[in-house]
């Protein structure tokens, strides 16, 4: 008799954003006329920028011609895109990352989950709390999380609480982890980390022999100085960190799918190169991102693409300011929204996160994400995203202010 991976049975029935979607659909069934404004999942609303669309059209034409057609591409990504990433995201910041340290993928979410393939099951994992749920759920699937307790924690995971008390910056753990997930600018809290604070994590990882999985999907939203754009700004990071990036939030590729992982040549475990392991994994389990999408990604780095995508980020950050100011005016305790498209607020009147979700949906027809869905320390908090249209963002704030 075959056996399933029992670890899947330990998980909550559905993924956080699937549960949010389920509740919205149920609400819409019972309130068919409600004009629901969605500020839950961090999905962009502006269309792909002109430079990317033009590149896609040209690539489609290539695919239509016998002499220019592309079948299987290199699994790790086409050299033109790997080179553009290495040059624009790293070398231009004075960081020496080579194209063969870049692995093009269908997004940071997939990379976040798949990275576990090359890490032993016995690794002790540390995550911030609250945290992007994919880090925890994929470690549950991989058998690294242990059992789920009454306290809302997995007993095999080290939780690093990030709350108002520590300014949403995690403290070094008392128990030594092997794998540390960090995400900055942070999803869900919208907070960030200074270069010195991140350096202390790099120093710590080097000292204890841990690897940092650094999710920098929201890098394009950094507006303040002294916030690192990449972990490789920190000394020694190439020896202890894998960085994950995405084209979803900076260039609107949530539907088209494009991201990449940086696995430095210097990153080794007992002499074994993680770059080689990841290349082996990629080559076996992945046939690469479509040529058309990679050409669109390349176009993001052109002058035109940079101007257009920066304008999109500015648009969303203007929404973030509308949300931040609107909530403050309405008397909420708010953070985030300065270097990130997420605003993190304290629920009023000691409401639980899900109570506030229902309240906001029912009374204002506005959808957000309950903080407790990101971990036990998120209880009593709530996340709103600035990825909606300006008009809807303004309307949502008017409704919330009127409550
Ligand atoms: C979020 O809302 O946290 C993100 O959109 C989820 C994701 O990027 O997968």
PDB file of C-alpha atoms in Angstrom, residues 25 36 173 205 346:
ATOM      1  CA  UNK A  25     -16.687  34.487  -1.880  1.00  0.00           C
ATOM      2  CA  UNK A  36     -16.034  44.878  -2.014  1.00  0.00           C
ATOM      3  CA  UNK A 173      17.747  33.613  18.948  1.00  0.00           C
ATOM      4  CA  UNK A 205      25.045  33.005  10.675  1.00  0.00           C
ATOM      5  CA  UNK A 346      -3.342  47.179  15.533  1.00  0.00           C
TER       6      UNK A 346
END
